Amino acid sequence: MFEQHIQDLKKERLLREVLSRSSSAGPLIILGGKTYINFASNDYLGLAAHSDVVSAAVSAVKDYGFGSGASRLLAGGTVLHDRLERQIARFKQTAAARIFNSGYAANTGVIPALSSAEDLIFSDELNHASIIDGCRLSRAKTVVYHHCDMTHLAMLMRQRRRGRKIVVTDTVFSMDGDLAPLPALCRICSENGALLYLDDAHGTGVLGKGRGALAHFGIRPEPWLVQMGTFSKAFGSFGAFVAGAEDIVTWTTNAARSLIFSTALPAAAAAASLAALSIIRKNPRLIESAWLARSRIVRGLEALGYDTMQSVTPIIPVRMDTVQDALNLSRFLFRSGVYAPAIRPPTVREPRIRITASAAHTHVHIERLLELVKKWDKRR
Ligand SMILES: Cc1ncc(COP(=O)(O)O)c(C=O)c1O
């Protein structure tokens, strides 16, 4: 039934495949029996296999079992869920927070919950797919503004006067590694009485001493600011949260369908996130190591003449002229024991290799990557 679609994707070299590890998600992974240096993980702080995170999860399994049995509203949650929500709210300096099963579930549940058919959502054109899907599920009209273009956003807002306005944006753009201009966004939202929904999936644990993008810019949370973040990236765990004013979190709990109609996150995931939060609070040098790895990689790539686009974070895109170049470099690296995936349309407009830097990458891992990229360059 779908053979033709699959053939078309194959012909365009766009067919995606899944890969299965037989190791933890650390800087070294085992795929098909071979070890690779992994530059594809969002485990920025190397916490996914950290002994404290693992033992917290194991002991929660012993205490609470694995499955949570029901939705959060039907006693699927535990005291660990509550504790994580209180601690995340404190970490994000908000009045309240609610856990979601994933970043995808948070965006597709909360964005529709916060908007109605009379409202307008303004969405950055490079927002993550889960935000786009959240906007599609909402009954509000979505207006897309040019990437990080505040003049365009302000103009679009001036043209439209009806209903409540909600601006939604990634803080760190997941394929480009650039940062949304939060001070300007806050100013525009405050002037227009708009709600600002921030997807801080890649900022939480990485920016602002781990507190995220708002803290990075020194912006205090306001009642009209909603911060979503994930535990699946720098926290090395699983799940997500929405943090903000009490009324926003209470309303979301009553209206977000992905929360109400889905089984709660296992207690073990909450326990792992609590352990990760404690590590992040106590070890600021861990975050510094991720940034150091980032600068070594970027400096090395730029010295070789590569364009790392607008990246200012540990997400490092390496621009390629064609899809074929991206595939060739990624395959060459893979054959040589380095995993750095090619990202192609339709995920992005311009083909690239996406490298993520982690505190767990050693000097040797980074040198190997750079040495291979240099070698590939010579072979072209
Ligand atoms: C910006 C952004 N938002 C949301 C998500 C979804 O998060 P999760 O993987 O926890 O579903 C991702 C993950 O890829 C992301 O990059």
PDB file of N, CA, C and O and ligand atoms in Angstrom, residues 42 44 100-107 126-131 169-175 199-203 228-233 237-240 315 354, ligand 1:
ATOM      1  N   ASN A  42      21.615  14.034  22.793  1.00  0.00           N
ATOM      2  CA  ASN A  42      21.339  15.299  23.487  1.00  0.00           C
ATOM      3  C   ASN A  42      21.641  15.179  24.984  1.00  0.00           C
ATOM      4  O   ASN A  42      21.196  16.003  25.780  1.00  0.00           O
ATOM      5  N   TYR A  44      23.713  16.169  27.034  1.00  0.00           N
ATOM      6  CA  TYR A  44      24.781  17.184  27.066  1.00  0.00           C
ATOM      7  C   TYR A  44      25.724  17.077  28.254  1.00  0.00           C
ATOM      8  O   TYR A  44      26.845  17.544  28.193  1.00  0.00           O
ATOM      9  N   PHE A 100       5.102  16.274  32.352  1.00  0.00           N
ATOM     10  CA  PHE A 100       4.483  15.614  31.195  1.00  0.00           C
ATOM     11  C   PHE A 100       5.322  14.398  30.799  1.00  0.00           C
ATOM     12  O   PHE A 100       6.468  14.275  31.218  1.00  0.00           O
ATOM     13  N   ASN A 101       4.716  13.509  29.982  1.00  0.00           N
ATOM     14  CA  ASN A 101       5.409  12.263  29.662  1.00  0.00           C
ATOM     15  C   ASN A 101       6.563  12.439  28.691  1.00  0.00           C
ATOM     16  O   ASN A 101       7.432  11.586  28.591  1.00  0.00           O
ATOM     17  N   SER A 102       6.554  13.522  27.935  1.00  0.00           N
ATOM     18  CA  SER A 102       7.657  13.805  27.010  1.00  0.00           C
ATOM     19  C   SER A 102       7.508  15.255  26.575  1.00  0.00           C
ATOM     20  O   SER A 102       6.458  15.878  26.803  1.00  0.00           O
ATOM     21  N   GLY A 103       8.537  15.759  25.946  1.00  0.00           N
ATOM     22  CA  GLY A 103       8.456  17.112  25.397  1.00  0.00           C
ATOM     23  C   GLY A 103       7.381  17.183  24.328  1.00  0.00           C
ATOM     24  O   GLY A 103       6.644  18.170  24.223  1.00  0.00           O
ATOM     25  N   TYR A 104       7.295  16.104  23.547  1.00  0.00           N
ATOM     26  CA  TYR A 104       6.281  16.062  22.489  1.00  0.00           C
ATOM     27  C   TYR A 104       4.875  16.146  23.109  1.00  0.00           C
ATOM     28  O   TYR A 104       4.012  16.911  22.649  1.00  0.00           O
ATOM     29  N   ALA A 105       4.673  15.378  24.183  1.00  0.00           N
ATOM     30  CA  ALA A 105       3.356  15.382  24.855  1.00  0.00           C
ATOM     31  C   ALA A 105       3.082  16.750  25.489  1.00  0.00           C
ATOM     32  O   ALA A 105       1.930  17.213  25.499  1.00  0.00           O
ATOM     33  N   ALA A 106       4.112  17.401  26.009  1.00  0.00           N
ATOM     34  CA  ALA A 106       3.901  18.721  26.623  1.00  0.00           C
ATOM     35  C   ALA A 106       3.454  19.724  25.553  1.00  0.00           C
ATOM     36  O   ALA A 106       2.452  20.431  25.721  1.00  0.00           O
ATOM     37  N   ASN A 107       4.190  19.784  24.456  1.00  0.00           N
ATOM     38  CA  ASN A 107       3.851  20.787  23.433  1.00  0.00           C
ATOM     39  C   ASN A 107       2.497  20.516  22.775  1.00  0.00           C
ATOM     40  O   ASN A 107       1.740  21.451  22.506  1.00  0.00           O
ATOM     41  N   LEU A 126      11.110  28.147  12.454  1.00  0.00           N
ATOM     42  CA  LEU A 126      11.983  26.989  12.683  1.00  0.00           C
ATOM     43  C   LEU A 126      11.669  26.247  13.979  1.00  0.00           C
ATOM     44  O   LEU A 126      12.481  25.479  14.481  1.00  0.00           O
ATOM     45  N   ASN A 127      10.483  26.470  14.527  1.00  0.00           N
ATOM     46  CA  ASN A 127      10.111  25.765  15.753  1.00  0.00           C
ATOM     47  C   ASN A 127      10.096  24.255  15.567  1.00  0.00           C
ATOM     48  O   ASN A 127       9.856  23.746  14.459  1.00  0.00           O
ATOM     49  N   HIS A 128      10.314  23.563  16.676  1.00  0.00           N
ATOM     50  CA  HIS A 128      10.339  22.097  16.667  1.00  0.00           C
ATOM     51  C   HIS A 128       8.990  21.527  16.196  1.00  0.00           C
ATOM     52  O   HIS A 128       7.939  22.126  16.425  1.00  0.00           O
ATOM     53  N   ALA A 129       9.068  20.330  15.585  1.00  0.00           N
ATOM     54  CA  ALA A 129       7.865  19.675  15.046  1.00  0.00           C
ATOM     55  C   ALA A 129       6.774  19.523  16.109  1.00  0.00           C
ATOM     56  O   ALA A 129       5.575  19.623  15.799  1.00  0.00           O
ATOM     57  N   SER A 130       7.150  19.317  17.355  1.00  0.00           N
ATOM     58  CA  SER A 130       6.132  19.121  18.399  1.00  0.00           C
ATOM     59  C   SER A 130       5.369  20.417  18.682  1.00  0.00           C
ATOM     60  O   SER A 130       4.195  20.385  19.058  1.00  0.00           O
ATOM     61  N   ILE A 131       6.030  21.559  18.484  1.00  0.00           N
ATOM     62  CA  ILE A 131       5.318  22.846  18.620  1.00  0.00           C
ATOM     63  C   ILE A 131       4.367  23.006  17.431  1.00  0.00           C
ATOM     64  O   ILE A 131       3.199  23.400  17.596  1.00  0.00           O
ATOM     65  N   THR A 169       7.954  29.692  20.914  1.00  0.00           N
ATOM     66  CA  THR A 169       9.272  29.569  20.290  1.00  0.00           C
ATOM     67  C   THR A 169      10.153  28.576  21.027  1.00  0.00           C
ATOM     68  O   THR A 169      10.031  28.412  22.249  1.00  0.00           O
ATOM     69  N   ASP A 170      11.028  27.917  20.270  1.00  0.00           N
ATOM     70  CA  ASP A 170      12.153  27.204  20.879  1.00  0.00           C
ATOM     71  C   ASP A 170      13.037  28.283  21.496  1.00  0.00           C
ATOM     72  O   ASP A 170      13.136  29.392  20.946  1.00  0.00           O
ATOM     73  N   THR A 171      13.715  27.989  22.597  1.00  0.00           N
ATOM     74  CA  THR A 171      14.728  28.941  23.095  1.00  0.00           C
ATOM     75  C   THR A 171      16.036  28.668  22.356  1.00  0.00           C
ATOM     76  O   THR A 171      16.657  29.583  21.828  1.00  0.00           O
ATOM     77  N   VAL A 172      16.415  27.388  22.305  1.00  0.00           N
ATOM     78  CA  VAL A 172      17.575  26.964  21.510  1.00  0.00           C
ATOM     79  C   VAL A 172      16.993  26.145  20.362  1.00  0.00           C
ATOM     80  O   VAL A 172      16.272  25.175  20.606  1.00  0.00           O
ATOM     81  N   PHE A 173      17.279  26.539  19.141  1.00  0.00           N
ATOM     82  CA  PHE A 173      16.690  25.837  17.993  1.00  0.00           C
ATOM     83  C   PHE A 173      17.439  24.523  17.767  1.00  0.00           C
ATOM     84  O   PHE A 173      18.671  24.510  17.659  1.00  0.00           O
ATOM     85  N   SER A 174      16.636  23.442  17.717  1.00  0.00           N
ATOM     86  CA  SER A 174      17.225  22.112  17.867  1.00  0.00           C
ATOM     87  C   SER A 174      18.092  21.663  16.697  1.00  0.00           C
ATOM     88  O   SER A 174      18.924  20.779  16.857  1.00  0.00           O
ATOM     89  N   MET A 175      17.901  22.224  15.530  1.00  0.00           N
ATOM     90  CA  MET A 175      18.712  21.809  14.385  1.00  0.00           C
ATOM     91  C   MET A 175      19.769  22.847  14.035  1.00  0.00           C
ATOM     92  O   MET A 175      20.652  22.607  13.233  1.00  0.00           O
ATOM     93  N   ASP A 199       9.841  26.868  24.617  1.00  0.00           N
ATOM     94  CA  ASP A 199      10.272  25.474  24.632  1.00  0.00           C
ATOM     95  C   ASP A 199      11.771  25.480  24.919  1.00  0.00           C
ATOM     96  O   ASP A 199      12.590  25.749  24.041  1.00  0.00           O
ATOM     97  N   ASP A 200      12.098  25.204  26.188  1.00  0.00           N
ATOM     98  CA  ASP A 200      13.491  25.290  26.635  1.00  0.00           C
ATOM     99  C   ASP A 200      14.123  23.896  26.720  1.00  0.00           C
ATOM    100  O   ASP A 200      14.946  23.626  27.598  1.00  0.00           O
ATOM    101  N   ALA A 201      13.720  23.018  25.780  1.00  0.00           N
ATOM    102  CA  ALA A 201      14.210  21.630  25.792  1.00  0.00           C
ATOM    103  C   ALA A 201      15.737  21.579  25.772  1.00  0.00           C
ATOM    104  O   ALA A 201      16.347  20.782  26.487  1.00  0.00           O
ATOM    105  N   HIS A 202      16.349  22.437  24.953  1.00  0.00           N
ATOM    106  CA  HIS A 202      17.813  22.386  24.822  1.00  0.00           C
ATOM    107  C   HIS A 202      18.508  23.468  25.647  1.00  0.00           C
ATOM    108  O   HIS A 202      19.736  23.581  25.582  1.00  0.00           O
ATOM    109  N   GLY A 203      17.740  24.266  26.380  1.00  0.00           N
ATOM    110  CA  GLY A 203      18.351  25.297  27.226  1.00  0.00           C
ATOM    111  C   GLY A 203      18.446  24.814  28.673  1.00  0.00           C
ATOM    112  O   GLY A 203      19.410  25.102  29.387  1.00  0.00           O
ATOM    113  N   MET A 228       8.441  25.542  29.084  1.00  0.00           N
ATOM    114  CA  MET A 228       8.418  24.086  28.960  1.00  0.00           C
ATOM    115  C   MET A 228       9.878  23.634  28.883  1.00  0.00           C
ATOM    116  O   MET A 228      10.732  24.348  28.357  1.00  0.00           O
ATOM    117  N   GLY A 229      10.168  22.483  29.441  1.00  0.00           N
ATOM    118  CA  GLY A 229      11.530  21.944  29.343  1.00  0.00           C
ATOM    119  C   GLY A 229      11.460  20.433  29.349  1.00  0.00           C
ATOM    120  O   GLY A 229      10.418  19.854  29.681  1.00  0.00           O
ATOM    121  N   THR A 230      12.563  19.776  28.982  1.00  0.00           N
ATOM    122  CA  THR A 230      12.538  18.301  28.957  1.00  0.00           C
ATOM    123  C   THR A 230      13.555  17.732  29.938  1.00  0.00           C
ATOM    124  O   THR A 230      14.564  18.365  30.248  1.00  0.00           O
ATOM    125  N   PHE A 231      13.268  16.530  30.405  1.00  0.00           N
ATOM    126  CA  PHE A 231      14.234  15.772  31.215  1.00  0.00           C
ATOM    127  C   PHE A 231      15.020  14.811  30.321  1.00  0.00           C
ATOM    128  O   PHE A 231      15.890  14.100  30.780  1.00  0.00           O
ATOM    129  N   SER A 232      14.649  14.780  29.035  1.00  0.00           N
ATOM    130  CA  SER A 232      15.206  13.770  28.132  1.00  0.00           C
ATOM    131  C   SER A 232      16.534  14.187  27.514  1.00  0.00           C
ATOM    132  O   SER A 232      17.162  13.394  26.818  1.00  0.00           O
ATOM    133  N   LYS A 233      16.948  15.411  27.762  1.00  0.00           N
ATOM    134  CA  LYS A 233      18.186  15.873  27.112  1.00  0.00           C
ATOM    135  C   LYS A 233      19.286  16.054  28.168  1.00  0.00           C
ATOM    136  O   LYS A 233      19.861  15.076  28.588  1.00  0.00           O
ATOM    137  N   SER A 237      17.436  11.854  31.412  1.00  0.00           N
ATOM    138  CA  SER A 237      16.341  11.055  31.953  1.00  0.00           C
ATOM    139  C   SER A 237      15.229  10.963  30.904  1.00  0.00           C
ATOM    140  O   SER A 237      15.525  10.779  29.712  1.00  0.00           O
ATOM    141  N   PHE A 238      13.997  11.130  31.332  1.00  0.00           N
ATOM    142  CA  PHE A 238      12.877  11.042  30.390  1.00  0.00           C
ATOM    143  C   PHE A 238      11.701  11.838  30.929  1.00  0.00           C
ATOM    144  O   PHE A 238      11.488  11.903  32.134  1.00  0.00           O
ATOM    145  N   GLY A 239      10.944  12.454  30.021  1.00  0.00           N
ATOM    146  CA  GLY A 239       9.783  13.231  30.439  1.00  0.00           C
ATOM    147  C   GLY A 239      10.028  14.715  30.210  1.00  0.00           C
ATOM    148  O   GLY A 239      11.052  15.120  29.636  1.00  0.00           O
ATOM    149  N   ALA A 240       9.055  15.521  30.654  1.00  0.00           N
ATOM    150  CA  ALA A 240       9.145  16.965  30.420  1.00  0.00           C
ATOM    151  C   ALA A 240       8.347  17.687  31.498  1.00  0.00           C
ATOM    152  O   ALA A 240       7.705  17.048  32.347  1.00  0.00           O
ATOM    153  N   ILE A 315      24.725  22.532  20.332  1.00  0.00           N
ATOM    154  CA  ILE A 315      24.203  21.948  19.083  1.00  0.00           C
ATOM    155  C   ILE A 315      24.973  22.609  17.941  1.00  0.00           C
ATOM    156  O   ILE A 315      24.891  23.822  17.758  1.00  0.00           O
ATOM    157  N   ARG A 354      24.726  17.120  12.012  1.00  0.00           N
ATOM    158  CA  ARG A 354      24.408  17.727  13.312  1.00  0.00           C
ATOM    159  C   ARG A 354      25.258  17.052  14.382  1.00  0.00           C
ATOM    160  O   ARG A 354      25.154  15.836  14.593  1.00  0.00           O
TER     161      ARG A 354
HETATM  162  C1  LIG B   1      12.924  21.786  20.874  1.00  0.00           C
HETATM  163  C2  LIG B   1      12.345  20.448  21.230  1.00  0.00           C
HETATM  164  N1  LIG B   1      11.135  20.407  21.793  1.00  0.00           N
HETATM  165  C3  LIG B   1      10.560  19.239  22.128  1.00  0.00           C
HETATM  166  C4  LIG B   1      11.202  18.048  21.906  1.00  0.00           C
HETATM  167  C5  LIG B   1      10.526  16.770  22.268  1.00  0.00           C
HETATM  168  O1  LIG B   1      11.028  16.299  23.491  1.00  0.00           O
HETATM  169  P1  LIG B   1      10.922  14.747  23.855  1.00  0.00           P
HETATM  170  O2  LIG B   1      12.047  14.079  23.119  1.00  0.00           O
HETATM  171  O3  LIG B   1      11.089  14.698  25.326  1.00  0.00           O
HETATM  172  O4  LIG B   1       9.604  14.285  23.380  1.00  0.00           O
HETATM  173  C6  LIG B   1      12.473  18.035  21.334  1.00  0.00           C
HETATM  174  C7  LIG B   1      13.183  16.762  21.133  1.00  0.00           C
HETATM  175  O5  LIG B   1      13.659  16.406  20.129  1.00  0.00           O
HETATM  176  C8  LIG B   1      13.055  19.277  20.966  1.00  0.00           C
HETATM  177  O6  LIG B   1      14.240  19.305  20.377  1.00  0.00           O
END
